[in-house]
Each structure stands twice: as C-alpha cells, then as structure tokens.
Amino acid sequence: MTIDATDLKRMFDTIAVAIEADRDRLCQLDGVIGDADHGIAMALGFGAVRDALATLDLAAVEPTALLNTAAKSFLNAVGASSGPLYATAFMRAAATVKGKATLAEVDFIALFQAMAQGIKDRGKAEPGEKTMVDAWQPATEAAAEANLAGKNLAESLGAALAAAERGAEATKDMIAAKGRSSRLGERSLGHMDPGAASAVTVIGAIRKSLG
C-alpha cells in the first residue's frame, strides 16, 4: 500500500477521536502521579492538528508539509511537556519523508521510527524511566522487525501496538526518573505512566487508520 497526505490526515483525525474518547482516563492516570491534565493536553494538541489539517489542500500537499503543519499546531496548542515531545516527533517524521509525494510501507515504518526517536531525544529519556518512551521505543522496534520479516503494514503496526501495550503495562513496575512524577519516587510504583498510556492510544489509532 502507498500512503499520501490524505491518508496521513485520516490518521491524525483518527488519533484525535481516540484521544478525545480516552481523555478522562488519561487525566485520572495523571492525577495519581502528575497534575491530572495529560488527557486534556493531548486532546487539545490533536484537536488543533485536526483543525489545522482540515484547511490544507490535500491534493497539493506532500506528507512533509502536512507533518510540519501538525508539529506547529500541536506545539502552539500544548504548553505541557507533551507539546514539544510530539512536535519534535512530527518534525522528525517530516524530515524523514522529505521530497516524497507518496510513501511506501517501508517509508512509513521509517517515519514511525523517527517519531519515537524524536520523543526520546527531546525528552532525553531512556526505556525504564517510566515515560512514553517505554511504549514508543518497543513499538517502533517491533514494527521495524515485522517489516523486515516481510509483514505488511497492518501486521507491522499490529506488532507495534502489542509491544506498546506491554511497554505501558511495564511502567507500573517502574519508579519514575523523569518529569513531575519523578518527585514521587517510590510512590509512583504500581501506576501506569500516563504518557505511555496515551502513546498506546495514539499507536492504536495509527494502526486502525492505516491497517
């Protein structure tokens, strides 16, 4: 399958709907170890992306321009820590597919990996520190492995989602080392990281829209 700007817009629309539906759960998770606004921030960000992309002439826009628009609108809408993280993710994705009007499946896997790397670099986070990286990194590794093994995009994204779910679940057994929740120390144990939880929602929506 090939992916163009119309497909990417549909992907962002699907993420916006999924995050909006998950907003209250994400705020509850964040209320335990943060300041209870993660769901609101994510819904604001992806809602802003959806609105910004709605104004584009999709027939005339390449994926890079669409992703850069997504980055800018997310950053402008979200002051919380997730703003720069996802904006960086979309900017890295944009750079990865520069000059391509349509994306092959392997291009999308590269875009997906660039998003995770952007989040990791911007947040200066490593797996095991109870952040969204604990969902994003295994997800993109699983997608790349599946793609290399000859699986199609739907199967590769299915593997990514399963890995993200396992990664998010594993954050319950971690002590937060980054962000606001790190101030809780041992008290962050037993609770899922809200950023990892929302990453699962985002990755699930990506798989749904492109699977």
Tab-separated table of C-alpha atoms in Angstrom:
chain	number	residue	atom	x	y	z
A	1	MET	CA	0.000	0.000	0.000
A	2	THR	CA	1.109	3.575	-0.562
A	3	ILE	CA	0.305	6.415	1.802
A	4	ASP	CA	-0.275	10.024	0.790
A	5	ALA	CA	-1.271	13.256	2.517
A	6	THR	CA	-4.950	12.222	2.528
A	7	ASP	CA	-4.078	9.014	4.397
A	8	LEU	CA	-1.963	10.924	6.904
A	9	LYS	CA	-4.769	13.415	7.505
A	10	ARG	CA	-7.130	10.496	8.133
A	11	MET	CA	-4.564	9.078	10.554
A	12	PHE	CA	-4.445	12.329	12.547
A	13	ASP	CA	-8.239	12.581	12.529
A	14	THR	CA	-8.452	9.037	13.912
A	15	ILE	CA	-5.900	9.854	16.637
A	16	ALA	CA	-7.857	12.980	17.623
A	17	VAL	CA	-11.070	10.975	18.030
A	18	ALA	CA	-9.317	8.214	20.020
A	19	ILE	CA	-7.550	10.655	22.354
A	20	GLU	CA	-10.747	12.624	22.951
A	21	ALA	CA	-12.514	9.381	23.889
A	22	ASP	CA	-9.628	8.475	26.233
A	23	ARG	CA	-9.217	11.934	27.755
A	24	ASP	CA	-10.798	11.277	31.138
A	25	ARG	CA	-8.899	8.017	31.709
A	26	LEU	CA	-5.612	9.734	30.867
A	27	CYS	CA	-6.395	12.565	33.280
A	28	GLN	CA	-7.192	10.022	36.005
A	29	LEU	CA	-3.879	8.254	35.426
A	30	ASP	CA	-2.095	11.598	35.506
A	31	GLY	CA	-3.950	12.582	38.670
A	32	VAL	CA	-2.206	9.791	40.542
A	33	ILE	CA	1.353	10.752	39.619
A	34	GLY	CA	1.114	14.137	37.848
A	35	ASP	CA	-1.210	17.101	37.742
A	36	ALA	CA	-4.230	15.451	36.119
A	37	ASP	CA	-4.097	17.334	32.828
A	38	HIS	CA	-2.389	14.905	30.445
A	39	GLY	CA	-5.627	13.862	28.742
A	40	ILE	CA	-6.669	17.499	28.309
A	41	ALA	CA	-3.279	18.444	26.851
A	42	MET	CA	-3.275	15.535	24.408
A	43	ALA	CA	-6.866	16.206	23.323
A	44	LEU	CA	-6.053	19.897	22.806
A	45	GLY	CA	-2.967	19.038	20.783
A	46	PHE	CA	-4.510	16.504	18.454
A	47	GLY	CA	-7.683	18.596	18.157
A	48	ALA	CA	-5.535	21.525	16.997
A	49	VAL	CA	-3.762	19.259	14.498
A	50	ARG	CA	-7.095	18.048	13.129
A	51	ASP	CA	-8.339	21.636	12.714
A	52	ALA	CA	-5.115	22.790	11.033
A	53	LEU	CA	-5.043	19.874	8.595
A	54	ALA	CA	-8.680	20.465	7.654
A	55	THR	CA	-7.637	23.683	5.905
A	56	LEU	CA	-4.968	22.073	3.694
A	57	ASP	CA	-5.411	21.314	0.016
A	58	LEU	CA	-4.513	17.643	0.307
A	59	ALA	CA	-4.109	17.177	-3.423
A	60	ALA	CA	-1.328	19.762	-3.439
A	61	VAL	CA	0.374	18.944	-0.121
A	62	GLU	CA	3.224	16.492	0.359
A	63	PRO	CA	3.499	14.425	3.556
A	64	THR	CA	6.404	16.564	4.827
A	65	ALA	CA	4.376	19.787	4.731
A	66	LEU	CA	1.418	18.076	6.392
A	67	LEU	CA	3.612	16.708	9.193
A	68	ASN	CA	5.265	20.094	9.746
A	69	THR	CA	1.812	21.674	9.986
A	70	ALA	CA	0.893	19.028	12.562
A	71	ALA	CA	4.054	19.801	14.542
A	72	LYS	CA	3.454	23.535	14.611
A	73	SER	CA	-0.222	23.297	15.542
A	74	PHE	CA	0.422	20.736	18.314
A	75	LEU	CA	3.173	22.878	19.830
A	76	ASN	CA	1.063	26.050	19.684
A	77	ALA	CA	-1.850	24.317	21.416
A	78	VAL	CA	0.001	22.480	24.193
A	79	GLY	CA	2.163	24.183	26.777
A	80	ALA	CA	2.602	20.993	28.790
A	81	SER	CA	5.613	18.726	28.343
A	82	SER	CA	3.861	16.616	25.717
A	83	GLY	CA	3.773	19.665	23.376
A	84	PRO	CA	7.473	19.791	22.469
A	85	LEU	CA	7.718	15.981	22.548
A	86	TYR	CA	5.034	15.342	19.931
A	87	ALA	CA	6.001	18.420	17.917
A	88	THR	CA	9.543	17.049	17.688
A	89	ALA	CA	8.143	13.649	16.734
A	90	PHE	CA	6.203	15.115	13.804
A	91	MET	CA	9.115	17.326	12.694
A	92	ARG	CA	11.464	14.335	12.631
A	93	ALA	CA	8.856	12.344	10.728
A	94	ALA	CA	8.553	15.200	8.231
A	95	ALA	CA	12.314	15.303	7.669
A	96	THR	CA	12.433	11.540	7.125
A	97	VAL	CA	9.993	11.612	4.190
A	98	LYS	CA	11.122	14.914	2.655
A	99	GLY	CA	10.607	15.103	-1.098
A	100	LYS	CA	8.209	12.152	-1.265
A	101	ALA	CA	4.680	12.701	-2.546
A	102	THR	CA	3.630	9.186	-1.556
A	103	LEU	CA	5.092	6.815	0.985
A	104	ALA	CA	5.752	3.122	0.581
A	105	GLU	CA	5.164	0.921	3.624
A	106	VAL	CA	8.880	0.943	4.445
A	107	ASP	CA	8.815	4.774	4.326
A	108	PHE	CA	6.012	4.842	6.862
A	109	ILE	CA	7.944	2.499	9.163
A	110	ALA	CA	10.893	4.919	8.919
A	111	LEU	CA	8.533	7.830	9.694
A	112	PHE	CA	7.180	5.913	12.700
A	113	GLN	CA	10.715	5.224	13.967
A	114	ALA	CA	11.650	8.887	13.516
A	115	MET	CA	8.701	9.916	15.693
A	116	ALA	CA	9.846	7.685	18.538
A	117	GLN	CA	13.447	8.847	18.214
A	118	GLY	CA	12.295	12.480	18.280
A	119	ILE	CA	10.359	11.902	21.501
A	120	LYS	CA	13.333	10.112	23.031
A	121	ASP	CA	15.837	12.820	22.042
A	122	ARG	CA	13.642	15.760	23.060
A	123	GLY	CA	12.724	14.192	26.398
A	124	LYS	CA	16.257	12.885	26.982
A	125	ALA	CA	14.568	9.700	28.180
A	126	GLU	CA	15.616	6.077	28.005
A	127	PRO	CA	13.444	2.973	28.369
A	128	GLY	CA	12.922	2.049	32.009
A	129	GLU	CA	12.405	5.623	33.245
A	130	LYS	CA	8.588	5.422	33.291
A	131	THR	CA	7.807	7.729	30.367
A	132	MET	CA	6.069	7.490	26.983
A	133	VAL	CA	9.395	6.185	25.621
A	134	ASP	CA	8.591	2.895	27.375
A	135	ALA	CA	5.710	2.450	24.926
A	136	TRP	CA	7.117	4.209	21.852
A	137	GLN	CA	10.517	2.546	21.633
A	138	PRO	CA	9.368	-1.100	21.777
A	139	ALA	CA	6.518	-0.246	19.401
A	140	THR	CA	8.797	1.095	16.697
A	141	GLU	CA	11.316	-1.710	17.184
A	142	ALA	CA	8.528	-4.281	16.775
A	143	ALA	CA	7.200	-2.523	13.663
A	144	ALA	CA	10.657	-2.427	12.079
A	145	GLU	CA	11.295	-6.096	12.874
A	146	ALA	CA	7.934	-7.145	11.447
A	147	ASN	CA	8.537	-5.076	8.310
A	148	LEU	CA	11.983	-6.643	7.826
A	149	ALA	CA	10.428	-10.075	8.237
A	150	GLY	CA	8.152	-9.334	5.272
A	151	LYS	CA	4.987	-8.461	7.159
A	152	ASN	CA	2.647	-5.880	5.638
A	153	LEU	CA	1.945	-2.504	7.242
A	154	ALA	CA	-1.197	-3.634	9.062
A	155	GLU	CA	0.671	-6.582	10.601
A	156	SER	CA	3.689	-4.431	11.443
A	157	LEU	CA	1.506	-1.840	13.170
A	158	GLY	CA	-0.335	-4.627	14.972
A	159	ALA	CA	3.014	-5.816	16.339
A	160	ALA	CA	3.800	-2.230	17.296
A	161	LEU	CA	0.553	-1.871	19.227
A	162	ALA	CA	1.079	-5.127	21.121
A	163	ALA	CA	4.611	-4.031	22.053
A	164	ALA	CA	3.371	-0.590	23.149
A	165	GLU	CA	0.706	-2.197	25.341
A	166	ARG	CA	3.312	-4.409	27.001
A	167	GLY	CA	5.615	-1.428	27.439
A	168	ALA	CA	2.917	0.730	29.029
A	169	GLU	CA	1.905	-2.108	31.350
A	170	ALA	CA	5.541	-2.495	32.418
A	171	THR	CA	5.672	1.146	33.586
A	172	LYS	CA	3.580	0.099	36.594
A	173	ASP	CA	6.667	-1.660	37.954
A	174	MET	CA	8.970	1.327	37.415
A	175	ILE	CA	9.915	4.252	39.605
A	176	ALA	CA	9.641	7.495	37.655
A	177	ALA	CA	13.003	9.041	36.790
A	178	LYS	CA	11.780	11.898	34.618
A	179	GLY	CA	9.193	14.645	34.738
A	180	ARG	CA	6.823	15.634	37.507
A	181	SER	CA	6.140	12.111	38.669
A	182	SER	CA	9.845	11.600	39.474
A	183	ARG	CA	9.277	13.697	42.602
A	184	LEU	CA	7.088	10.912	43.965
A	185	GLY	CA	9.911	8.377	43.960
A	186	GLU	CA	8.672	5.007	45.268
A	187	ARG	CA	5.089	6.271	45.360
A	188	SER	CA	4.984	6.218	41.564
A	189	LEU	CA	5.232	2.419	41.734
A	190	GLY	CA	2.109	0.470	40.808
A	191	HIS	CA	0.737	3.160	38.496
A	192	MET	CA	0.881	3.244	34.707
A	193	ASP	CA	2.655	6.228	33.223
A	194	PRO	CA	0.020	8.465	31.563
A	195	GLY	CA	2.361	9.314	28.672
A	196	ALA	CA	2.880	5.639	27.949
A	197	ALA	CA	-0.882	5.074	28.186
A	198	SER	CA	-1.605	7.848	25.675
A	199	ALA	CA	1.142	6.507	23.392
A	200	VAL	CA	-0.786	3.226	23.214
A	201	THR	CA	-3.929	5.162	22.261
A	202	VAL	CA	-2.034	7.072	19.546
A	203	ILE	CA	-0.398	3.930	18.151
A	204	GLY	CA	-3.724	2.067	18.234
A	205	ALA	CA	-5.321	4.857	16.208
A	206	ILE	CA	-2.443	4.811	13.703
A	207	ARG	CA	-2.948	1.083	13.224
A	208	LYS	CA	-6.701	1.499	12.899
A	209	SER	CA	-6.419	4.189	10.238
A	210	LEU	CA	-3.685	2.529	8.163
A	211	GLY	CA	-4.225	-1.146	8.975
